[in-house]
PDB file of C-alpha atoms in Angstrom:
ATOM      1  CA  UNK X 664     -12.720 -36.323  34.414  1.00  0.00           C
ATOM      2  CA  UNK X 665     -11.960 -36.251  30.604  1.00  0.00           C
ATOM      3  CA  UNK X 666     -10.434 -33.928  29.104  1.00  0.00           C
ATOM      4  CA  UNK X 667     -11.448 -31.311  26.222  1.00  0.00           C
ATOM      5  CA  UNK X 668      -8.912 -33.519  23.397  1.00  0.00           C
ATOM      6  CA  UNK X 669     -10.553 -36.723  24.039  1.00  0.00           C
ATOM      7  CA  UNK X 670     -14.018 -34.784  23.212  1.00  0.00           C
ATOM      8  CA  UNK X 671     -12.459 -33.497  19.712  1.00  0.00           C
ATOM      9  CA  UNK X 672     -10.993 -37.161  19.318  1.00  0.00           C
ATOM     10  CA  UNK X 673     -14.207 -38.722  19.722  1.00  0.00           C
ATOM     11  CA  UNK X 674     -15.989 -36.581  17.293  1.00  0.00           C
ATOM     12  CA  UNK X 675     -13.007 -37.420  14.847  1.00  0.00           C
ATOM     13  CA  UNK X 676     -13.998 -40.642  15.076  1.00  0.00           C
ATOM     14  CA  UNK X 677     -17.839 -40.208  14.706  1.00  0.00           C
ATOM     15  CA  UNK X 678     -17.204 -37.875  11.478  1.00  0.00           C
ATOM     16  CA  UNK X 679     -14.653 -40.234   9.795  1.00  0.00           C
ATOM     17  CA  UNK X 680     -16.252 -43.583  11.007  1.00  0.00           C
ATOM     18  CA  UNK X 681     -13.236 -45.634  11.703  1.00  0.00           C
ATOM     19  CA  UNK X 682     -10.328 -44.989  14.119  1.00  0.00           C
ATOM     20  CA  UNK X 683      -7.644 -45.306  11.624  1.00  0.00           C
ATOM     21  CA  UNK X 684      -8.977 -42.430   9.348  1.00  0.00           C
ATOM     22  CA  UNK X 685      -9.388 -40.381  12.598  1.00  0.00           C
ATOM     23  CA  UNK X 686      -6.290 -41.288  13.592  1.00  0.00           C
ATOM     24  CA  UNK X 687      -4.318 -39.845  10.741  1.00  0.00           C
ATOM     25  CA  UNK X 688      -7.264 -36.858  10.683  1.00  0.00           C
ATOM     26  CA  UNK X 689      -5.770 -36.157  14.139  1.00  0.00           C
ATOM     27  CA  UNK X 690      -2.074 -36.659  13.650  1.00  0.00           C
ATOM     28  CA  UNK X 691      -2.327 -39.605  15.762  1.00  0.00           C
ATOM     29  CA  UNK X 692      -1.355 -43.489  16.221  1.00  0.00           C
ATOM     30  CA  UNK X 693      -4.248 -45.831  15.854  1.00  0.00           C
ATOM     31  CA  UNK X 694      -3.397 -47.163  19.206  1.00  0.00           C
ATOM     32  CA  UNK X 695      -2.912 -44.236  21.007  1.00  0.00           C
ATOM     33  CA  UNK X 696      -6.867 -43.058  19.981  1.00  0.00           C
ATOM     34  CA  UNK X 697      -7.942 -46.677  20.836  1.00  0.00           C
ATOM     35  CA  UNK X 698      -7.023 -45.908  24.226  1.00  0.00           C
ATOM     36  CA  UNK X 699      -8.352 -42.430  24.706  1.00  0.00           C
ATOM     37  CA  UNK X 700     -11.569 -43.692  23.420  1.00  0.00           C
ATOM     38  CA  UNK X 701     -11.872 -46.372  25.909  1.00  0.00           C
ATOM     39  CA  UNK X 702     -10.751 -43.826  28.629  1.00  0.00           C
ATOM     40  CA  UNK X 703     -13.434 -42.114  27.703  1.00  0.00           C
ATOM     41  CA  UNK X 704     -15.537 -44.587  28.080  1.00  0.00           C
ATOM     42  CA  UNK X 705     -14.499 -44.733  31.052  1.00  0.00           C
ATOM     43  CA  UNK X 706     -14.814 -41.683  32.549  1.00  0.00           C
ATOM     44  CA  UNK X 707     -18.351 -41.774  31.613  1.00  0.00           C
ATOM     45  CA  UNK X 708     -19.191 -45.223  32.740  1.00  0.00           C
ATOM     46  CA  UNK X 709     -20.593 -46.454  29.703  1.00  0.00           C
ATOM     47  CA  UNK X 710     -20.269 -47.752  25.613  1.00  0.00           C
ATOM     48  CA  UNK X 711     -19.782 -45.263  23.340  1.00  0.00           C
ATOM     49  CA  UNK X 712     -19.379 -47.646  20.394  1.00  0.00           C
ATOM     50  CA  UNK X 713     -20.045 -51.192  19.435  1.00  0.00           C
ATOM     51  CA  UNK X 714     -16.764 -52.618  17.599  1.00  0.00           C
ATOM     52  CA  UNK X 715     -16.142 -54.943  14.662  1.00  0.00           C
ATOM     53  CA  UNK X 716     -12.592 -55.889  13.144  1.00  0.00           C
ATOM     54  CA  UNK X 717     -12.711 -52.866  10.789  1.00  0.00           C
ATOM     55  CA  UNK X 718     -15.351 -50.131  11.791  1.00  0.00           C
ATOM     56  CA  UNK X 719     -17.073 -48.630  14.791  1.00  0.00           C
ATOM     57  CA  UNK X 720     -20.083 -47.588  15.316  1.00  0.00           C
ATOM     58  CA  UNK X 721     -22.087 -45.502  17.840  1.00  0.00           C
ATOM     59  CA  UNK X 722     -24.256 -47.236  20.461  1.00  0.00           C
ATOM     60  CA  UNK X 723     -27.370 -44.755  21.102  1.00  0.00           C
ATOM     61  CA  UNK X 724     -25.540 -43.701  24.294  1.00  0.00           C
ATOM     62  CA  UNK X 725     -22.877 -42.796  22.197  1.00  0.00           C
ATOM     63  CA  UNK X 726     -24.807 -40.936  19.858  1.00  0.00           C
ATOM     64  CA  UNK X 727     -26.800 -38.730  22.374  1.00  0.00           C
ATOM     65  CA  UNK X 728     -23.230 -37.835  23.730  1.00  0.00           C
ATOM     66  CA  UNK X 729     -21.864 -36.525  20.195  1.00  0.00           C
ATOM     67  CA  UNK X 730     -24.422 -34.531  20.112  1.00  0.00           C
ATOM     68  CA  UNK X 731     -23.917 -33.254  23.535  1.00  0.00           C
ATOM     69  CA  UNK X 732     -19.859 -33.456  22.797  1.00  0.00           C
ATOM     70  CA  UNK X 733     -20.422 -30.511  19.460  1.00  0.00           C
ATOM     71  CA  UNK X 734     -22.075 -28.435  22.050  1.00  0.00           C
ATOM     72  CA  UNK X 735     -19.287 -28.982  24.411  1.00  0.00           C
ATOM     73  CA  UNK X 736     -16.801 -28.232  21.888  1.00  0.00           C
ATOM     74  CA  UNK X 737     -18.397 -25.351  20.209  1.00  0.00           C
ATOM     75  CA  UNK X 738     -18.749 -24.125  23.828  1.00  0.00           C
ATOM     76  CA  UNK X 739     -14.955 -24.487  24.434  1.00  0.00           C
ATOM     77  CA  UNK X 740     -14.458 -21.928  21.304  1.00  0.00           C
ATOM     78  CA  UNK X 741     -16.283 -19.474  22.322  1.00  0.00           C
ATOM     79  CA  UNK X 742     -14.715 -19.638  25.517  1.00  0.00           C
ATOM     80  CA  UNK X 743     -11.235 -19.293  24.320  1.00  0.00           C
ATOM     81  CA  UNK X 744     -12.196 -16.501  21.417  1.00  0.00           C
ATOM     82  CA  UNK X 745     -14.260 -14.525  24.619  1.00  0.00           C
ATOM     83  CA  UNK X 746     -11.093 -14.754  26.752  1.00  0.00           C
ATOM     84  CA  UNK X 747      -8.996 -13.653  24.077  1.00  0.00           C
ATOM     85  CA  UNK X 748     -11.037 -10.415  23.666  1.00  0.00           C
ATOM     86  CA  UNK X 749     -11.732  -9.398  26.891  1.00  0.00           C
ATOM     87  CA  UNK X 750      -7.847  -9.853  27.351  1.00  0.00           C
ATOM     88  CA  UNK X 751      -7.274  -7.447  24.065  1.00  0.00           C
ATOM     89  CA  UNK X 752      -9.854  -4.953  25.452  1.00  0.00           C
ATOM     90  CA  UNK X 753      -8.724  -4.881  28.874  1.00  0.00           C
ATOM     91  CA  UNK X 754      -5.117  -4.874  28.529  1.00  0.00           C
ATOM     92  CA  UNK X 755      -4.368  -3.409  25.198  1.00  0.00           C
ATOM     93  CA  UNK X 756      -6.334  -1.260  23.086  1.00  0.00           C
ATOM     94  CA  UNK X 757      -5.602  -0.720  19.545  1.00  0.00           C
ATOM     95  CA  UNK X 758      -6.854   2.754  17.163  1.00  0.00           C
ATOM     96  CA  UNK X 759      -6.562   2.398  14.110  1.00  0.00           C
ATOM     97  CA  UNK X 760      -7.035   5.185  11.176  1.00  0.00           C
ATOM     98  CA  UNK X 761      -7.615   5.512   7.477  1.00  0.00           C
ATOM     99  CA  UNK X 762      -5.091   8.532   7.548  1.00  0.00           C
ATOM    100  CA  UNK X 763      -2.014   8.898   9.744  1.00  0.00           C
ATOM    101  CA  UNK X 764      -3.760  12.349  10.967  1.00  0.00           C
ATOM    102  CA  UNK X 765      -3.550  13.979  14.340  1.00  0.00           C
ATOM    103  CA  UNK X 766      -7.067  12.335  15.448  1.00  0.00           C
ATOM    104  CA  UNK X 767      -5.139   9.458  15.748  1.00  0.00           C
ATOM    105  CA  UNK X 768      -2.694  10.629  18.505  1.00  0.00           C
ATOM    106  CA  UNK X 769      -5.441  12.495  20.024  1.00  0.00           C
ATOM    107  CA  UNK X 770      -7.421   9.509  20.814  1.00  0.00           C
ATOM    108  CA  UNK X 771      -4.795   7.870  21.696  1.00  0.00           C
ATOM    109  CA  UNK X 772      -4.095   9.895  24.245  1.00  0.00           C
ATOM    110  CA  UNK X 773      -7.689  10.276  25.800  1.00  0.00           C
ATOM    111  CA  UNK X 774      -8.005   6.750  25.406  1.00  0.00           C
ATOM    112  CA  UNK X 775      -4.581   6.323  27.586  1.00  0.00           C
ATOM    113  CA  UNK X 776      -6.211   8.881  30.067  1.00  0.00           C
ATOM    114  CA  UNK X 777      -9.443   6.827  30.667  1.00  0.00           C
ATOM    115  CA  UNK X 778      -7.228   3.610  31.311  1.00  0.00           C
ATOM    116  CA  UNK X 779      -4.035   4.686  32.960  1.00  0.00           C
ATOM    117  CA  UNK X 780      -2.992   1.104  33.488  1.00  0.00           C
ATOM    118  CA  UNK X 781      -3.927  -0.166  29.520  1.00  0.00           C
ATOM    119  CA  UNK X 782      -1.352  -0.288  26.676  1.00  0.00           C
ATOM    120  CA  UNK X 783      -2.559   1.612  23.488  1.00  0.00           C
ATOM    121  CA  UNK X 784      -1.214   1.206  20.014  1.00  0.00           C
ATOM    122  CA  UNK X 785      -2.290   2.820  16.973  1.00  0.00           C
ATOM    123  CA  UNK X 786      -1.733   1.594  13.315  1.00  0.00           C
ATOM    124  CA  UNK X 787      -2.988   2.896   9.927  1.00  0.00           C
ATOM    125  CA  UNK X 788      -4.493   0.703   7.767  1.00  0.00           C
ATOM    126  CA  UNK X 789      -7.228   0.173   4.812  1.00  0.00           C
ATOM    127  CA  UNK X 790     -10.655   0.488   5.579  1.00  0.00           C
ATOM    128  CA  UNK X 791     -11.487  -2.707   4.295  1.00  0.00           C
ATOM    129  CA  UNK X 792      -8.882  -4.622   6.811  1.00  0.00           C
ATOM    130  CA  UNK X 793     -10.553  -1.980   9.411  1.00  0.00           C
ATOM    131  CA  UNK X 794     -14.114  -3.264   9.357  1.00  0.00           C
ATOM    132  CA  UNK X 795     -13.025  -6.795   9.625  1.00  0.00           C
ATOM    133  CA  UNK X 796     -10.643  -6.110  12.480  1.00  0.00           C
ATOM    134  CA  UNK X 797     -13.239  -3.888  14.152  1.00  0.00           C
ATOM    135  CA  UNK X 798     -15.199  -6.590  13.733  1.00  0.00           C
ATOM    136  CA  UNK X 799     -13.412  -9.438  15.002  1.00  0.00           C
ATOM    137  CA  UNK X 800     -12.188  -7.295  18.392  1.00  0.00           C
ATOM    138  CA  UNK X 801      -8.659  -6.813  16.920  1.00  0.00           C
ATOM    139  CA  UNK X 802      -9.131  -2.588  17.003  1.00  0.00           C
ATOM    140  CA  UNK X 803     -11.203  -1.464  19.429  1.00  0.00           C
ATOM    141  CA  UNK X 804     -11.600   1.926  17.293  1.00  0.00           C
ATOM    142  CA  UNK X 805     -11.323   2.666  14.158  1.00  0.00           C
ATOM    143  CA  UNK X 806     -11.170   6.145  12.192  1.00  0.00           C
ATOM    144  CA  UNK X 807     -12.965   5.847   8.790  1.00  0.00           C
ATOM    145  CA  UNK X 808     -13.281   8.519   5.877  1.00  0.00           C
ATOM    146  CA  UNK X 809     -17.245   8.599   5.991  1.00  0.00           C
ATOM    147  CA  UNK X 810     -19.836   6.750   7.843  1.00  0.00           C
ATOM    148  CA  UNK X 811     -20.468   3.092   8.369  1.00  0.00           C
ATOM    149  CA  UNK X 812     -23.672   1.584   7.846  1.00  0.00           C
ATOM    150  CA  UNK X 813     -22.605  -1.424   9.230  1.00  0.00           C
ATOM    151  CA  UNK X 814     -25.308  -2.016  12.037  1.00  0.00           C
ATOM    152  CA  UNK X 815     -22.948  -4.021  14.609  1.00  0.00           C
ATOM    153  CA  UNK X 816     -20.984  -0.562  14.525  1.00  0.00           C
ATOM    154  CA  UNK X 817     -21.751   2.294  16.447  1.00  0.00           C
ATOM    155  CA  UNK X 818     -20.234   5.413  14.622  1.00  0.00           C
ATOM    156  CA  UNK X 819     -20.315   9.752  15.046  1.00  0.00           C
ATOM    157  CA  UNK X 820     -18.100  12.160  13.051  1.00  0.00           C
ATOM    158  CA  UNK X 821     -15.515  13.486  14.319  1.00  0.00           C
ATOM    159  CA  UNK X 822     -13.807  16.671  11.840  1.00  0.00           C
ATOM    160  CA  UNK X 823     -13.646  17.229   8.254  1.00  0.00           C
ATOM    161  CA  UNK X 824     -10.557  17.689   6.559  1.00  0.00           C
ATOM    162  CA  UNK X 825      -9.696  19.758   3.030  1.00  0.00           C
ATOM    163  CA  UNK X 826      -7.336  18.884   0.487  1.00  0.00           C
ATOM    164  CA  UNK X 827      -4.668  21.482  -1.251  1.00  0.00           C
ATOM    165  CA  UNK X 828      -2.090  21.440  -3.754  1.00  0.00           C
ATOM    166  CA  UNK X 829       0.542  23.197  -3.156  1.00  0.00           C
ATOM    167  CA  UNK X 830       1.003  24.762  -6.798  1.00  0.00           C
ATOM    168  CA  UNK X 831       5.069  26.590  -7.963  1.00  0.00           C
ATOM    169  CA  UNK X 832       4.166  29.835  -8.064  1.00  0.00           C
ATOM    170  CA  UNK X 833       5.108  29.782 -11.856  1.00  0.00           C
ATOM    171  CA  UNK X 834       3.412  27.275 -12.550  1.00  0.00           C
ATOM    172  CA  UNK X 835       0.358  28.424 -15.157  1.00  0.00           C
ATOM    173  CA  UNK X 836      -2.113  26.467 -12.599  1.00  0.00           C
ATOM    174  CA  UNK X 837      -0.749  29.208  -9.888  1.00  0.00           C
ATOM    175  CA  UNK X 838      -3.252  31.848 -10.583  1.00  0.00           C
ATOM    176  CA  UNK X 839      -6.135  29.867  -9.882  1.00  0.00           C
ATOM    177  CA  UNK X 840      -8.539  30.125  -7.211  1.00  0.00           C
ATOM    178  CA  UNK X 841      -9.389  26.234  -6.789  1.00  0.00           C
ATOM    179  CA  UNK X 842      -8.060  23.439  -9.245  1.00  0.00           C
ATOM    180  CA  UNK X 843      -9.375  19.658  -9.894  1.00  0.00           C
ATOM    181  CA  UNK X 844      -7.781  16.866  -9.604  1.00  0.00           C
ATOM    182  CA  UNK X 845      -8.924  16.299 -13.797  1.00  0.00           C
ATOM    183  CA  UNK X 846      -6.273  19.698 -13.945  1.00  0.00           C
ATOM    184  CA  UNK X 847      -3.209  18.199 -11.973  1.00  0.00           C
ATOM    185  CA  UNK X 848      -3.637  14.377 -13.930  1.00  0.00           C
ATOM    186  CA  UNK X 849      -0.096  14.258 -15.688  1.00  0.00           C
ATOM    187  CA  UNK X 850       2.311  16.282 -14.049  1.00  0.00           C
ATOM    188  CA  UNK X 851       5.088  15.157 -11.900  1.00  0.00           C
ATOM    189  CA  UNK X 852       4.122  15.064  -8.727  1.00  0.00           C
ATOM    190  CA  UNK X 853       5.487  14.533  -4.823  1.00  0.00           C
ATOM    191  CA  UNK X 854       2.449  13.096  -2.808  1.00  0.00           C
ATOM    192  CA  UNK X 855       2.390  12.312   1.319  1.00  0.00           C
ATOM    193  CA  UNK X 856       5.606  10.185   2.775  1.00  0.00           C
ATOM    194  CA  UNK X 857       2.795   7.953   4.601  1.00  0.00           C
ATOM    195  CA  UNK X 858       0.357   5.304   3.578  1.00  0.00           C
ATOM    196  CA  UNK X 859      -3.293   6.458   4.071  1.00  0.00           C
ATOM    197  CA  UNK X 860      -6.421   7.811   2.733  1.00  0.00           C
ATOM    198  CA  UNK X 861      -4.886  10.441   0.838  1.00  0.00           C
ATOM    199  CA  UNK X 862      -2.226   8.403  -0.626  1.00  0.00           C
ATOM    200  CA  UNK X 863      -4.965   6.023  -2.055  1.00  0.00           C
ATOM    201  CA  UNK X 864      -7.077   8.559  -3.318  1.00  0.00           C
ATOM    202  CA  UNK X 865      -4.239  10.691  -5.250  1.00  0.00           C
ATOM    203  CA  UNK X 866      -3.195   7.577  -6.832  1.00  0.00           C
ATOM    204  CA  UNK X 867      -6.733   7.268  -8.206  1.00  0.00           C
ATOM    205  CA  UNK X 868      -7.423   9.979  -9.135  1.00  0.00           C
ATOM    206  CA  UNK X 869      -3.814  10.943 -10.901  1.00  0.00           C
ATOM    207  CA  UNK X 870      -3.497   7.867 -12.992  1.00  0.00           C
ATOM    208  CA  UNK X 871      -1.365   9.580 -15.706  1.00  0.00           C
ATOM    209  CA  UNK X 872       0.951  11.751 -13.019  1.00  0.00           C
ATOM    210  CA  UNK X 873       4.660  10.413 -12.426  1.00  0.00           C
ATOM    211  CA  UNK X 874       4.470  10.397  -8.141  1.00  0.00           C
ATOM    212  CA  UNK X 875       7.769  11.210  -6.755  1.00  0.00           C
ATOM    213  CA  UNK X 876       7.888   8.939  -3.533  1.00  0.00           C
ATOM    214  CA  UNK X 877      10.021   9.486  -0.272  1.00  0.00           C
ATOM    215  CA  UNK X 878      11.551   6.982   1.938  1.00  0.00           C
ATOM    216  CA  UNK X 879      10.574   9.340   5.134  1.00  0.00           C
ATOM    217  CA  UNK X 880       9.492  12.522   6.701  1.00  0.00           C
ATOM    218  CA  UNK X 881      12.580  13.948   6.479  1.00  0.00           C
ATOM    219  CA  UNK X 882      13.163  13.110   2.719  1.00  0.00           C
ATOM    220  CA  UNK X 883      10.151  14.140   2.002  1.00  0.00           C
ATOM    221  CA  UNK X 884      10.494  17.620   3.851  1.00  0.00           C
ATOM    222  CA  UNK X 885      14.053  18.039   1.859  1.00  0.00           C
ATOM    223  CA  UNK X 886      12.454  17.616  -1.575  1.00  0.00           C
ATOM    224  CA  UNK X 887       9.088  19.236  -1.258  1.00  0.00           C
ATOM    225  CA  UNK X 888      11.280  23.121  -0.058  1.00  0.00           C
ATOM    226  CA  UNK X 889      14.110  22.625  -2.503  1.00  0.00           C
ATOM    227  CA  UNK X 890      11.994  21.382  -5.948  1.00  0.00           C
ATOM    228  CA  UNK X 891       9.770  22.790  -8.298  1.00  0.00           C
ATOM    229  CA  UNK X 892       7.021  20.396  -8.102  1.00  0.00           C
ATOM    230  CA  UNK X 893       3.194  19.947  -7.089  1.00  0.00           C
ATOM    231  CA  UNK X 894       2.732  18.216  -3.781  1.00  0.00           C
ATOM    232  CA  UNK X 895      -0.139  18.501  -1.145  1.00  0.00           C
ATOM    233  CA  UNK X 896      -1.468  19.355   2.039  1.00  0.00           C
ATOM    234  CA  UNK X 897      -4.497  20.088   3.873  1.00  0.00           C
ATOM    235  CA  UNK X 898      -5.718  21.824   6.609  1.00  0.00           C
ATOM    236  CA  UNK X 899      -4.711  19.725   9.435  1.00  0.00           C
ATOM    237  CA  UNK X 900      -1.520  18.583   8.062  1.00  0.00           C
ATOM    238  CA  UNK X 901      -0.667  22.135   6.571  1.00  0.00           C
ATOM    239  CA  UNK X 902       2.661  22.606   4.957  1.00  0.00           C
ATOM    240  CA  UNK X 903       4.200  25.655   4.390  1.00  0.00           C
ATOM    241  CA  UNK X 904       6.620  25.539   1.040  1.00  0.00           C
ATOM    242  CA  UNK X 905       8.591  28.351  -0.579  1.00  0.00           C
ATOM    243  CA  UNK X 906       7.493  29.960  -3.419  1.00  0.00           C
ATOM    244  CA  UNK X 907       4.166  28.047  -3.647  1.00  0.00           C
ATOM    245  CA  UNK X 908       0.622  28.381  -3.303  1.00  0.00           C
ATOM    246  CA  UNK X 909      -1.592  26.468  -1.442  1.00  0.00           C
ATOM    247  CA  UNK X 910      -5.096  26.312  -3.801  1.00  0.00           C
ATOM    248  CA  UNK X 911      -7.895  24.164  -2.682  1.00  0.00           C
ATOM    249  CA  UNK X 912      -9.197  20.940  -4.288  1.00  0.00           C
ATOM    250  CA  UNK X 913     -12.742  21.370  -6.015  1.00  0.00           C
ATOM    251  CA  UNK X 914     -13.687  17.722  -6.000  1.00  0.00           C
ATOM    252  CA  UNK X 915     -16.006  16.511  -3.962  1.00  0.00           C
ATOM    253  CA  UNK X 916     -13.257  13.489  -2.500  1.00  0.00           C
ATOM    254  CA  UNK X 917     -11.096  16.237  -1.750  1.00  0.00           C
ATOM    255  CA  UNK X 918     -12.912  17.069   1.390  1.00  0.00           C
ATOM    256  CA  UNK X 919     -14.010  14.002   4.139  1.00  0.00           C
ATOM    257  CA  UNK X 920     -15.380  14.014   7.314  1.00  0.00           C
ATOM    258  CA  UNK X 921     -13.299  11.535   9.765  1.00  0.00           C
ATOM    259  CA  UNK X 922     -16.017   9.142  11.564  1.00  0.00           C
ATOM    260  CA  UNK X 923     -15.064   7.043  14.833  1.00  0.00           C
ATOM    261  CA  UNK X 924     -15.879   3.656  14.586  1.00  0.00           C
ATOM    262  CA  UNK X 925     -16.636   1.172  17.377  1.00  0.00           C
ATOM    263  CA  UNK X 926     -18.376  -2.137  17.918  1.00  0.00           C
ATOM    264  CA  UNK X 927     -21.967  -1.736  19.661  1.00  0.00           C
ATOM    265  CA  UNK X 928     -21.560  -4.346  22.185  1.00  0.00           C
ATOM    266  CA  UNK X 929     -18.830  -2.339  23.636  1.00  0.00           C
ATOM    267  CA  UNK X 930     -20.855   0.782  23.544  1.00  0.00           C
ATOM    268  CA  UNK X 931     -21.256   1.089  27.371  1.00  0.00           C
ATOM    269  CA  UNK X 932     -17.284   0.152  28.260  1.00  0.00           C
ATOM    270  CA  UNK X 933     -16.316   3.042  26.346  1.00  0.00           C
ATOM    271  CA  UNK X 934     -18.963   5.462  26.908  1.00  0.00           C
ATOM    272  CA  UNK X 935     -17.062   7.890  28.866  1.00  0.00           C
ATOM    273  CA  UNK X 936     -14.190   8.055  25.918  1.00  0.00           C
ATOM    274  CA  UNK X 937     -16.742   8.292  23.480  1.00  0.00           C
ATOM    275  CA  UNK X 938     -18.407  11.286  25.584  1.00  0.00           C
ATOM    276  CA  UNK X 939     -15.364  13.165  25.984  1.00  0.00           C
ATOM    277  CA  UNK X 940     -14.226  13.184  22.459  1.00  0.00           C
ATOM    278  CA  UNK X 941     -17.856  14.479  21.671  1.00  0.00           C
ATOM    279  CA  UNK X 942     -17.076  17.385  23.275  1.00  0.00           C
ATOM    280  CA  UNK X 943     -13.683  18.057  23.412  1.00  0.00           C
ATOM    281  CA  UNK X 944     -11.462  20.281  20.715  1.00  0.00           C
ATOM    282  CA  UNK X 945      -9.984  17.885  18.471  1.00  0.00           C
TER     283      UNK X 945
END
């Protein structure tokens, strides 16, 4: 029988129209695609081409089997990019968030209590790259900042989460009840160790602030009790600093609802997650 590389050779040649152009199209000698094409041939018992000293062409044989040959091929993709998948979803799952937040580890863990046998990773990453990969069967869920109208997703909230800066308490913004992010724009200030949703949006929205990065959590945990500076929290990551007060964000981006993500067409294989997180404390 012939073999799948003798199919995409063959098609070389019918796309470039001579064997030396689909020879170097394919990396190949001239001789050595001479010969597969007349193996071809036959394997299926019959012309594919008629030859002259400098060109080939198709017999009508040879074009009824191109055509049949692109549907062969095209069938062999979707083979291997199917395989792939199911391998991904059955053996390794990944979650991936907007936010390194505790929903995250959460799911993770119902997720590894579903499928004791599967491998789970989780990764935070932009939403942008989180659609695609959602799409293409890289994550199998994804935790966004609002809801998708993307119709191949299926998608439910999950909890909403509040923004607060955590103000010195001498600081003249200290006495207020809530405070905008228009209010905080310009001063020095120490935002979240980890890439995320809130990271992004500070950056934003405090163009004219001076952000005080740190390497790590423990760096980060160092500066924010020992300065005198504005830095953040919310009301699942909730930080408790010295001398400061934690006063809520007024703007509207301060607050976001987490939604989980997943691909309709794998609605039914993950029903049972999907149920218990609908009614489970997260």
């Amino acid at each position: 029988m012939f073999e799948l590389h003798q199919i995409e050779q063959f098609l070389a040649v019918v796309d470039c129209g001579t064997v030396s152009k689909a020879a170097e199209k394919m990396n190949i000698t001239q001789p050595a695609l001479s010969r597969s094409l007349q193996n071809l041939e036959y394997e299926l018992r019959t012309p594919l081409f008629t030859r002259t000293k400098n060109k080939v062409a198709l017999t009508k044989t040879g074009s009824f089997a191109s055509e049949y040959a692109r549907k062969l091929l095209s069938l062999a993709n979707a083979m291997q990019k199917e395989v792939q998948d199911f391998y991904r979803t059955h053996t390794n799952i990944m979650i991936a968030s907007c936010a390194p937040c505790d929903l995250l580890f959460k799911i993770r863990d119902i997720v590894k209590e579903c499928f004791n046998d599967i491998k789970c990773e989780t990764v935070v990453e932009n939403e942008e790259e989180m659609k695609q990969k959602l799409l293409d069967g890289t994550y199998s869920f994804a935790i966004f900042s609002q809801a998708q109208s993307n119709k191949a997703f299926v998608d439910f909230p999950l909890k909403t989460e509040h923004l607060f800066a955590m103000i010195p308490e001498t600081h003249a913004l200290a006495s207020k009840k809530g405070i905008t992010f228009s209010e905080i724009n310009g001063e020095a200030v120490i935002p979240f160790p980890l890439k995320g949703h809130w990271s992004t949006l500070l950056e934003q929205k405090l163009p004219d602030s001076q952000f005080l990065y740190q390497a790590n959590i423990e760096a980060f945990d160092k500066v924010i009790n020992s300065s005198n500076l504005i830095s953040f929290a919310s009301d699942m990551l909730p930080i408790g600093i010295p001398h400061h007060k934690s006063i809520p964000i007024l703007d509207s981006e301060a607050t976001i609802t987490y939604h989980l993500a997943i691909l309709k067409a794998n609605q039914e294989q993950f029903q049972g997650i999907i149920q218990r997180l609908k009614v489970c404390d997260l």
